[in-house]
Coordinates of C-alpha atoms in Angstrom, one line a residue:
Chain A
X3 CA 0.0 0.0 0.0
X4 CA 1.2 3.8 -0.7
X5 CA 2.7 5.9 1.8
X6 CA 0.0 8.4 2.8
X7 CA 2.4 11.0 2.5
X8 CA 5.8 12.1 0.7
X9 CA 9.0 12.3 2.3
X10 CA 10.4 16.0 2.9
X11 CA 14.1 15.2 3.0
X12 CA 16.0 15.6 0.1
X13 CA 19.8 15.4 -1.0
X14 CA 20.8 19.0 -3.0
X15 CA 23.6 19.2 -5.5
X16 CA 26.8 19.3 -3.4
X17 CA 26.2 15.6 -2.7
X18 CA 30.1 14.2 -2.5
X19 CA 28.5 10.6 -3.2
X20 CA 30.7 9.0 0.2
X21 CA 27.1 6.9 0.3
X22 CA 26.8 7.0 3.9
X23 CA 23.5 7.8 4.0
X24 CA 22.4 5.5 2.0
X25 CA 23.1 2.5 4.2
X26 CA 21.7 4.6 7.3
X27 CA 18.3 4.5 5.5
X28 CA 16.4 1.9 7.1
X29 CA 16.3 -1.0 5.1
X30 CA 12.6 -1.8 4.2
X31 CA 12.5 1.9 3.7
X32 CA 15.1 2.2 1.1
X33 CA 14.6 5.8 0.2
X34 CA 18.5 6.6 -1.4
X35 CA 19.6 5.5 -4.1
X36 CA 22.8 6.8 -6.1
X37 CA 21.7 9.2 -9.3
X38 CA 22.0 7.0 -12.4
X39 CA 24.7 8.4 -14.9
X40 CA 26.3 10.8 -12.4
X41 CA 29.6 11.3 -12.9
X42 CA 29.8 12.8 -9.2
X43 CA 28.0 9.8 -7.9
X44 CA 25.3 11.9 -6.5
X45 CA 22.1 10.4 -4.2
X46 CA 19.1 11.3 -4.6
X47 CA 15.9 10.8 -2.2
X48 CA 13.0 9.3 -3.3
X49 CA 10.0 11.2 -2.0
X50 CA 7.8 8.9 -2.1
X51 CA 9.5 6.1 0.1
X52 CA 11.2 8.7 2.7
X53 CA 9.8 8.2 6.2
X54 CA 10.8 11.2 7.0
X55 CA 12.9 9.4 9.9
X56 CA 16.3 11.9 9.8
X57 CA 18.8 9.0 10.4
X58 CA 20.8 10.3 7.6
X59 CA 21.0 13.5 8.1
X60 CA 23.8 14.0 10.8
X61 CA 26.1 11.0 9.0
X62 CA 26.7 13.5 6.0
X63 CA 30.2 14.9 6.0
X64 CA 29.0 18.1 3.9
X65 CA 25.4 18.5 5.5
X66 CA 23.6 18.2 2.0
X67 CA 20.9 16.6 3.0
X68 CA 17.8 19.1 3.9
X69 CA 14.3 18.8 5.5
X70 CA 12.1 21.0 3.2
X71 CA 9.2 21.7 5.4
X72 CA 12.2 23.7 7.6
X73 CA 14.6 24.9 4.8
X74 CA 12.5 24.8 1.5
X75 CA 14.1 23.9 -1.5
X76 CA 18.0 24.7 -1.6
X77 CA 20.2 23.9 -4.4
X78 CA 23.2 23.7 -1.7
X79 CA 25.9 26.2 -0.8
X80 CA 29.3 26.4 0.4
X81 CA 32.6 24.8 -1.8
X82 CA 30.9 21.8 -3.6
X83 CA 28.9 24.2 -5.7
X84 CA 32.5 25.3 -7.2
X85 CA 33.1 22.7 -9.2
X86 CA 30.0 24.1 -11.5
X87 CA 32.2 27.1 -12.2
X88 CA 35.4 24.6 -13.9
X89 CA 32.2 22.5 -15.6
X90 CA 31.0 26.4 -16.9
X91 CA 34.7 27.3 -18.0
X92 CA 35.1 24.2 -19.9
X93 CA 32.0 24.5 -21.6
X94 CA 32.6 28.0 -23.0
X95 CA 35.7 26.4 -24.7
Chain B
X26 CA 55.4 -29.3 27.8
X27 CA 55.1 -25.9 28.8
X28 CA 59.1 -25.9 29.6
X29 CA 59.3 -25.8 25.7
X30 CA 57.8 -22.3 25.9
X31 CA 59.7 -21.2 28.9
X32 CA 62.7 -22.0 27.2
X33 CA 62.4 -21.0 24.4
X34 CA 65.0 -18.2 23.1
X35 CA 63.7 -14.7 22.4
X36 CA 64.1 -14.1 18.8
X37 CA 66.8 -12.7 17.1
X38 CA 66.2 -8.7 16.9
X39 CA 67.4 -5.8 13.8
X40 CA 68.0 -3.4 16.3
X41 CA 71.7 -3.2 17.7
X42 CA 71.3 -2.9 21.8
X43 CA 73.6 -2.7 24.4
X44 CA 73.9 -4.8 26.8
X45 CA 71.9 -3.8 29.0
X46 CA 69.1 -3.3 26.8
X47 CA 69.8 -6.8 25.7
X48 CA 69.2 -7.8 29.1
X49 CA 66.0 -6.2 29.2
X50 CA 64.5 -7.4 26.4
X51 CA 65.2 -11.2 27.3
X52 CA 63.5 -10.5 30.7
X53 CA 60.3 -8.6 28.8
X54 CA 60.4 -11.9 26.7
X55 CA 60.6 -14.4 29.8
X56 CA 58.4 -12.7 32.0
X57 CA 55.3 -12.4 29.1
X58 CA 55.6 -16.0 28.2
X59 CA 55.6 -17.1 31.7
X60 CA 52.2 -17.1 31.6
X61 CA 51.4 -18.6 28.5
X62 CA 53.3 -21.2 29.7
X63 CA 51.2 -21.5 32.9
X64 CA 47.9 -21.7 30.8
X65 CA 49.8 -24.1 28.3
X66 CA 51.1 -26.7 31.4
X67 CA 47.0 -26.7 32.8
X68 CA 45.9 -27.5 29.6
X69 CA 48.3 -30.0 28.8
X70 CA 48.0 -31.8 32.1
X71 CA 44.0 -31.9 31.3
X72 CA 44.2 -33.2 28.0
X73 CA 46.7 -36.0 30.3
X74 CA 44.2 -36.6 32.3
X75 CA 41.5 -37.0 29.6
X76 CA 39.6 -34.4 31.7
X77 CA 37.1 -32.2 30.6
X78 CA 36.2 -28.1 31.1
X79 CA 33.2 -27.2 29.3
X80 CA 33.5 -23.5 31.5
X81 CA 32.9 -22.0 27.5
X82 CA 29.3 -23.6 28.1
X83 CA 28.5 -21.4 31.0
X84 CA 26.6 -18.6 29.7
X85 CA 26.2 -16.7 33.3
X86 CA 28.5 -13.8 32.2
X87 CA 27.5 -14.5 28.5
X88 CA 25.2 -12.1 26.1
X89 CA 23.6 -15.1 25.5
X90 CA 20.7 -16.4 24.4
X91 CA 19.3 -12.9 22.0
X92 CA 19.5 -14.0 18.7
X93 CA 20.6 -11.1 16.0
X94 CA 17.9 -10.6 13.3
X95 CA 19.2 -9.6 9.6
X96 CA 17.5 -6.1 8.2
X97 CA 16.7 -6.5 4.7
X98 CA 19.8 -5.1 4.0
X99 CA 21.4 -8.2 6.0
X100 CA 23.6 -8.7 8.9
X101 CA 25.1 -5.6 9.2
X102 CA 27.0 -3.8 12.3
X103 CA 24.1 -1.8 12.9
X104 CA 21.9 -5.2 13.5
X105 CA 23.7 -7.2 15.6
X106 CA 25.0 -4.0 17.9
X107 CA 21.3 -4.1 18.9
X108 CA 21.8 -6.5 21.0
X109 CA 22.7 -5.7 24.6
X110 CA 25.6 -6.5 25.5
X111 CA 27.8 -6.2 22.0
X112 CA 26.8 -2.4 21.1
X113 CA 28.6 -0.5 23.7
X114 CA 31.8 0.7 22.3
X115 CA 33.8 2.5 25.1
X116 CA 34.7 6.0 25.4
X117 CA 38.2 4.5 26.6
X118 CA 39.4 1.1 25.4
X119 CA 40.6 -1.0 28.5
X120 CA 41.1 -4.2 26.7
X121 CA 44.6 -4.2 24.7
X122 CA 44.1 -7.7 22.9
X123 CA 42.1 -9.7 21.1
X124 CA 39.1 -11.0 23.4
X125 CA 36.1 -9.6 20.9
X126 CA 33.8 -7.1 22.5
X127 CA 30.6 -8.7 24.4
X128 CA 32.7 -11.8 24.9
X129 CA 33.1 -13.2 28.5
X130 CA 36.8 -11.8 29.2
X131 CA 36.8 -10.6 32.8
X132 CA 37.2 -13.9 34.2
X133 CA 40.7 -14.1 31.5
X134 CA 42.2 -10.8 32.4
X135 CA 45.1 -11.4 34.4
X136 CA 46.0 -14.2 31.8
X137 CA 45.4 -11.9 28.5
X138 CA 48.4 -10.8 26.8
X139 CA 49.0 -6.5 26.4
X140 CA 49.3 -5.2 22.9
X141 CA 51.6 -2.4 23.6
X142 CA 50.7 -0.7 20.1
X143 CA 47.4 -0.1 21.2
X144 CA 47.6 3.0 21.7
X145 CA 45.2 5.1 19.8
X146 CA 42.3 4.4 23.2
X147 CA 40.0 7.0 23.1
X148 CA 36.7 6.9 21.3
X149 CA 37.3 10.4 20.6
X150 CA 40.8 9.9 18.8
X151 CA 39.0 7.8 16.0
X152 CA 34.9 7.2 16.0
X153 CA 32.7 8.7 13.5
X154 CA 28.8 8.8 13.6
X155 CA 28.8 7.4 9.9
X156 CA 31.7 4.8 10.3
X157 CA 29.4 1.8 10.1
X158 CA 27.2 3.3 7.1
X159 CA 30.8 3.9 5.0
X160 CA 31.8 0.1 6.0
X161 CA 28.6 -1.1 4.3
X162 CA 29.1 1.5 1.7
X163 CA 32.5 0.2 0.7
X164 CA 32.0 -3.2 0.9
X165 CA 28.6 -3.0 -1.6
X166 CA 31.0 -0.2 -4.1
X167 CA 34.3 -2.3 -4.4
X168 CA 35.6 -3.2 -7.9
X169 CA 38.1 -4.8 -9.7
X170 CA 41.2 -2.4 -11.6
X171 CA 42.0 -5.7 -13.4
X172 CA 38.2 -6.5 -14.8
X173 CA 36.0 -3.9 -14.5
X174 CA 38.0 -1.1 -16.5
X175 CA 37.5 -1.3 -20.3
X176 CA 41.7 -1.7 -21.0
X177 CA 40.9 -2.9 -24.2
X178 CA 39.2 0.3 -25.4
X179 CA 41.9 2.5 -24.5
X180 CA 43.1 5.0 -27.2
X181 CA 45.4 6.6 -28.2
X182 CA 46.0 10.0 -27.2
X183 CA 48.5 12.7 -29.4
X184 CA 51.8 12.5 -27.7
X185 CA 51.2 15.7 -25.0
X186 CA 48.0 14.2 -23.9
X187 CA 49.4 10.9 -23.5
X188 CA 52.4 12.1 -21.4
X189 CA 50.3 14.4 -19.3
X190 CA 47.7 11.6 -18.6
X191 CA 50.6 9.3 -17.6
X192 CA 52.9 11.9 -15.2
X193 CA 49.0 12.9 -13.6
X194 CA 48.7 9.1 -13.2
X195 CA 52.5 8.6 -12.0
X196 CA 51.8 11.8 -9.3
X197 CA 48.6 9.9 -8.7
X198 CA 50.2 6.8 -8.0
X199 CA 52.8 8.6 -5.1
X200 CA 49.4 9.7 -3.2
X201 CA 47.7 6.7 -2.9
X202 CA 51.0 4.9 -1.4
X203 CA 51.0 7.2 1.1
X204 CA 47.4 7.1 1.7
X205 CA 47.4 3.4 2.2
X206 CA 50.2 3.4 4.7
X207 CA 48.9 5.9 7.1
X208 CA 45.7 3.5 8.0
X209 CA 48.0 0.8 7.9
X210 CA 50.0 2.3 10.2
X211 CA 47.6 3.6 12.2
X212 CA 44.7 0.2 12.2
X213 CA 47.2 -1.6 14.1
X214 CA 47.2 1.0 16.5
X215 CA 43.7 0.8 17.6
X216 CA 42.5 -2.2 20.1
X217 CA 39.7 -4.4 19.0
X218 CA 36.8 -2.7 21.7
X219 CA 36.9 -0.3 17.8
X220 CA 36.6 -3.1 15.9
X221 CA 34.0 -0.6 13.2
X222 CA 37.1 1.6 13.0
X223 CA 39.1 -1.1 11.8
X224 CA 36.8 -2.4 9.3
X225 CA 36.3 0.8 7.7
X226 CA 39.9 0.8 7.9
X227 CA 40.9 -2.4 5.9
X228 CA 38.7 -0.8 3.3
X229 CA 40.2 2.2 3.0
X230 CA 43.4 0.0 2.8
X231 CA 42.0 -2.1 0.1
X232 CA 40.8 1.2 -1.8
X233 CA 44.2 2.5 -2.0
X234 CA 45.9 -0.6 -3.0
X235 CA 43.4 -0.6 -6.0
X236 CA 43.9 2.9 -7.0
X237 CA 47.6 2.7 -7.2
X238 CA 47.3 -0.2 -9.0
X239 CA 44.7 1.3 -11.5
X240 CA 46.7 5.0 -11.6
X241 CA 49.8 2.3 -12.4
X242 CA 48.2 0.1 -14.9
X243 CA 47.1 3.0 -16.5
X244 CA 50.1 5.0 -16.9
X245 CA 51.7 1.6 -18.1
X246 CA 48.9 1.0 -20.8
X247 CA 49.4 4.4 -22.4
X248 CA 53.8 4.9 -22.4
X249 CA 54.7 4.2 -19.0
X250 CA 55.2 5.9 -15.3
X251 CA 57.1 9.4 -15.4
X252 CA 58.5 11.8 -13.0
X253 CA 58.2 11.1 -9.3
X254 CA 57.6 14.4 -7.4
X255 CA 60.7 14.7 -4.8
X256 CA 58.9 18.4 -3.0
X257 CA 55.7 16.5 -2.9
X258 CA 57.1 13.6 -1.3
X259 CA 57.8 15.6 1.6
X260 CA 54.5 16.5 2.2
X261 CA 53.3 12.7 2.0
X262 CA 55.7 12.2 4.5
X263 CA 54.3 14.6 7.0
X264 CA 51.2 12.7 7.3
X265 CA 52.3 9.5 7.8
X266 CA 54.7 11.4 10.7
X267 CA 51.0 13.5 11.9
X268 CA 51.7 13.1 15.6
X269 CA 48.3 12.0 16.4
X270 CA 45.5 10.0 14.8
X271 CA 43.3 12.5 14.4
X272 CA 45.3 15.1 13.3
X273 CA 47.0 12.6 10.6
X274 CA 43.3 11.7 9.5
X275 CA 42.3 15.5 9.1
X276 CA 45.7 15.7 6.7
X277 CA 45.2 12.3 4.9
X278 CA 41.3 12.2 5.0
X279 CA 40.0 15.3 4.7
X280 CA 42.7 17.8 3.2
X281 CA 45.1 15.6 1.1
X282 CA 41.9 13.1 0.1
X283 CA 40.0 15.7 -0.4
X284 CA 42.1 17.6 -2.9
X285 CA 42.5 14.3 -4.7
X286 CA 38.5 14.4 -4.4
X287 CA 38.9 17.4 -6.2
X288 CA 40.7 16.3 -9.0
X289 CA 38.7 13.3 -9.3
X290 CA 35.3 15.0 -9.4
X291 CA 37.1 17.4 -12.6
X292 CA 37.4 14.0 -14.1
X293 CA 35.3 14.7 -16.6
X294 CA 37.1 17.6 -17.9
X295 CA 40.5 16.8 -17.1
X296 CA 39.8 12.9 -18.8
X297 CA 40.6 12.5 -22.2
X298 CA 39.3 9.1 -22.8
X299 CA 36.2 7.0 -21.8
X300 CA 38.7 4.5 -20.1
X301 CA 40.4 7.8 -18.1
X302 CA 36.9 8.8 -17.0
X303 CA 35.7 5.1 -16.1
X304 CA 39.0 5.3 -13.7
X305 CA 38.0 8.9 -12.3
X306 CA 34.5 7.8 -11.9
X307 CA 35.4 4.7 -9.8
X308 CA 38.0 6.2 -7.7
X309 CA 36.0 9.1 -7.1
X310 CA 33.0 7.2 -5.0
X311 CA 35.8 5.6 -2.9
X312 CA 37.5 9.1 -2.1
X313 CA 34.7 10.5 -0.9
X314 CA 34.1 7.1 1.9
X315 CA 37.4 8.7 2.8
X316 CA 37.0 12.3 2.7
X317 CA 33.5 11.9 4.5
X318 CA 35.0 9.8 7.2
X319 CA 37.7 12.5 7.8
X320 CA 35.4 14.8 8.4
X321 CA 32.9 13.2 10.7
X322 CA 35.7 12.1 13.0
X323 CA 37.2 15.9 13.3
X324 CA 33.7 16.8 14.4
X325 CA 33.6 13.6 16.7
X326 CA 36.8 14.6 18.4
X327 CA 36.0 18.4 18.7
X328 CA 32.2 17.5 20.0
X329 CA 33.8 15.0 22.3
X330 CA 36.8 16.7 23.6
X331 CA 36.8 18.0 26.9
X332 CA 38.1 21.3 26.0
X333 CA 36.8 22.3 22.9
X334 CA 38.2 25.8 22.3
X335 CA 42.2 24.6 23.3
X336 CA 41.9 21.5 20.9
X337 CA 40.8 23.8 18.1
X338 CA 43.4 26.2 19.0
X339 CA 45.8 23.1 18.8
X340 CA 44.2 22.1 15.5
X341 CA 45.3 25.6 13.9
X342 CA 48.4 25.8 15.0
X343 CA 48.4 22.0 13.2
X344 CA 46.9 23.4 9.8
X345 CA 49.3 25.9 9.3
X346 CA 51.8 23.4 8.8
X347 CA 49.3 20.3 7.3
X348 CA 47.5 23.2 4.5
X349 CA 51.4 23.4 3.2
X350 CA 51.1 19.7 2.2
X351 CA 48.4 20.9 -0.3
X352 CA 50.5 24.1 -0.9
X353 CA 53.0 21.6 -2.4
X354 CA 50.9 19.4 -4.2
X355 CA 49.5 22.6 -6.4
X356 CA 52.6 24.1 -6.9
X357 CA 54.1 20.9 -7.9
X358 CA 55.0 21.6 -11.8
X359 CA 54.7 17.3 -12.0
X360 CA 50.9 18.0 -11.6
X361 CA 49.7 20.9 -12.0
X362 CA 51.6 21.1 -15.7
X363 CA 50.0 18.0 -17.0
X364 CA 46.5 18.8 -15.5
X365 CA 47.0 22.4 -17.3
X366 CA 47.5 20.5 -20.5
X367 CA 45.0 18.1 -20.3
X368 CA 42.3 20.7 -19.3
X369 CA 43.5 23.1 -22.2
X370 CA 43.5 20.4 -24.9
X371 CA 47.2 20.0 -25.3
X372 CA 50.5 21.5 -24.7
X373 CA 49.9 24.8 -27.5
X374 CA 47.2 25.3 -24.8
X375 CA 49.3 25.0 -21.5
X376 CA 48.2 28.3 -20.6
X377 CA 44.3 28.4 -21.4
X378 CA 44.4 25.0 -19.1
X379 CA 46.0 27.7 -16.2
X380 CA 42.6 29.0 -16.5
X381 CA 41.0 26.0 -15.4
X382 CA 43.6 25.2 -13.3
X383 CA 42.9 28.2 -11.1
X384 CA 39.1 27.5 -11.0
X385 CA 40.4 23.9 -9.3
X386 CA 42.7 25.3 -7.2
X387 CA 39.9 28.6 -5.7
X388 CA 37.2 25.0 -5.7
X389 CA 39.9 23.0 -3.7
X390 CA 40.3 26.1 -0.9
X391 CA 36.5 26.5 -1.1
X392 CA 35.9 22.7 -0.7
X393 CA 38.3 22.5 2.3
X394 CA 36.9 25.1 4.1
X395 CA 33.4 23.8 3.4
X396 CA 34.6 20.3 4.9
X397 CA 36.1 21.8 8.0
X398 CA 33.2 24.1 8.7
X399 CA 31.2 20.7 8.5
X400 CA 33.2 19.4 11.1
X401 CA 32.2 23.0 13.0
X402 CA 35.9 24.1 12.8
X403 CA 36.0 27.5 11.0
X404 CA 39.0 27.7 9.1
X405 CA 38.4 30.7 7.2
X406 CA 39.9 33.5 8.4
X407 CA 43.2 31.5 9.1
X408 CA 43.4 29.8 6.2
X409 CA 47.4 29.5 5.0
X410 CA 46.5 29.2 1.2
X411 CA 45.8 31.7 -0.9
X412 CA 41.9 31.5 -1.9
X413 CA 43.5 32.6 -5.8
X414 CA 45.6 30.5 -8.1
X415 CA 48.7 32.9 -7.8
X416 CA 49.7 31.9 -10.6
X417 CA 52.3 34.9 -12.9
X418 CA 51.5 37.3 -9.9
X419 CA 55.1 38.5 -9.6
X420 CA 55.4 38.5 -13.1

């Protein structure tokens, strides 16, 4: 049966892809999964299995992962957004 | 039987000692095998007798009896630690051999051996929050350099490329060395009450092995290995000499791994070939188990440390010296030159890769400073490396 409700954590951008969160989500739950064809090896929640449970939140080692009903939707600050400025620069060559 | 222990002859030793310390090392070697003997004559004389013990069968001081229960992930750490009695790591290891945690020991003590190189005793010297999550994590992610890169697809690249991709690979190679050392080193350091540590340990172990076998196989394939980096050595060495666990991790883990991080997640541009990229991609998800388990054990050890503001005082006066390793390492002409070359398209370009060079080196600082503000250590303000590439600016 569907989940009444969808999950309100999400993963931005500036996912490093360590994974650790992944194997903190409880397993029946199963909500992370790596982004398919990601050369960064991003995760990505899936809103509609999220439990909204938090266990993965404090095992990220660059605090990407966000409860939207408290932060809204962020694309993710701080360093790991850098690397979109080399992918811009190569682009424009 | 046990007089075949007792006199036995220590072993012969590398060191040259005098005689005095001679002395002392034959009565450190009599005096720990004493009891072994002791435990070896009672057993003997049972076995004589044709007498039983069955004392293992008595479950009185025993966890016994709570069966662990596979998630649908399967047995993992996290499962059986539910169990009372085999969860409780200690905030200081007491037990300095290899009696598992949870086991009955206490009634063994005063026969147990002491593993002088555990020395590494407090939880706060080595746990992270997410070191059971990266075990799994590495274990479900590990792959094969000999099968599961596409070798046979590599092409060839005009000579520049070619040389650059194999000195980047050759510099590459020098790193990950180093990096598997310093666990090594360390993992035999840590007592067994840690055994989580250790696990995630061997796999960082294994990680490295693999990547300076691929970075070697690679650089092989395409012409051969290069030019070691003799100022970059240096800096390698300083980690594996980091006085302290901790502060070794926060320059292996989350500086020195995480400027490799760096260049791994550039793969893409930096890559000149599907095979390069497969290699980037694949060494980039094991980096970041690394980098993120640096992290979360700096933030352990400052949550956990007794007085916060002196051990981040301590931790600055560290970085000025540890944010030189990765001072070196970008000012090192044996890697930034080929990465310059690759990311302009060739040597004619050498100086439109500079370009991109520079936005690596201001997403490295940004990156480190991100990571250490994680660990809630702001770094900012006394950061050692320029934020800008300073690259011409005497010119």
């Amino acid at each position: 049966m569907a989940k009444a409700d969808k999950g309100y954590f999400y993963i931005d951008q500036t996912c490093i892809g360590c994974g650790a969160c992944e194997h903190a989500c409880p397993g029946k739950v199963d909500a992370i999964a790596r982004v398919e064809d990601d050369f960064l090896g991003r995760f990505v929640v899936d809103e509609q299995d999220c439990i909204n449970c938090g266990v993965c939140i404090p095992l990220c080692p660059v605090l990407c992962i966000h409860d939207a009903r408290a932060d809204g939707l962020l694309e993710g600050s701080g360093g790991y957004r850098a690397i979109a400025e080399l992918q811009a620069w190569a682009a424009a060559r | 039987m046990s007089a075949r222990v007792q006199d036995m002859s220590p072993l012969p030793i590398v060191a040259n000692l005098d005689d005095e310390g001679l002395a002392q090392y034959e009565a450190n070697y009599t005096s720990r095998f004493k009891v072994w003997a002791e435990v070896l004559e009672r057993n003997v004389e049972n076995i004589h007798r044709g007498s039983y013990s069955l004392h293992w069968m008595n479950t009185d001081k025993a966890n016994w009896g709570k069966r662990a229960k596979p998630s649908s992930r399967g047995m993992t750490y996290t499962d059986i630690n539910r169990i009372r009695g085999y969860g409780e790591v200690p905030d200081k290891a007491e037990w300095f051999n290899f009696a598992p945690r949870g086991a009955v020991r206490e009634p063994y003590r005063h026969e147990m051996p002491v593993i002088e190189e555990y020395t590494v005793v407090d939880k706060g010297e080595l746990w992270a929050d997410n070191i059971i999550t990266l075990y799994e994590e590495a274990k479900a992610r590990q792959w094969n350099a000999t099968r599961d890169i596409p070798w046979n697809e590599l092409e060839a690249l005009p000579d520049d490329l070619e040389k650059a991709t194999c000195q980047l690979c050759t510099f590459l190679t020098e790193i990950e060395f180093a990096a598997g050392d310093f666990p090594a080193k360390w993992m035999y350091r840590i007592p067994q009450d840690f055994l989580e540590v250790k696990s995630f340990l061997a796999t960082q172990i294994m990680d490295e092995a693999r990547h300076q076998e691929v970075f070697r196989k690679r650089a092989i394939a395409g012409g051969g290995l290069l030019h070691a980096a003799p100022g970059f050595e240096w800096a390698l060495t300083s980690i594996l000499n980091a006085p302290t666990h901790t502060m070794g991790t926060f320059l292996l883990n989350l500086l020195g791994e995480g400027l490799v991080l760096s260049i791994f997640r550039s793969g893409e541009m930096i890559a000149k070939t599907h095979v390069d990229k497969e290699i980037f991609r694949r060494c980039l998800q094991d980096e970041a188990r690394h980098v993120s388990y640096g992290v979360l054990e700096f933030k352990n050890y400052l949550d956990t440390h007794p007085n916060r503001a002196a051990a981040e005082e301590q931790m600055h006066r560290f970085c000025d010296i540890g944010e030189q390793v990765v001072l070196s390492a970008f000012v090192e002409p044996a890697l930034i030159e080929p990465i310059a070359i690759l990311l302009g398209g060739g040597l004619k370009k050498i100086d439109e890769g500079m370009g991109g060079v520079a936005h690596m080196w201001r997403m490295f600082i940004q990156e480190y400073l991100q990571r250490c503000k994680a660990a809630g250590f702001d770094r900012s303000a006394r950061c050692t490396i320029p934020t800008e590439f300073p690259w011409g600016a005497a010119a």
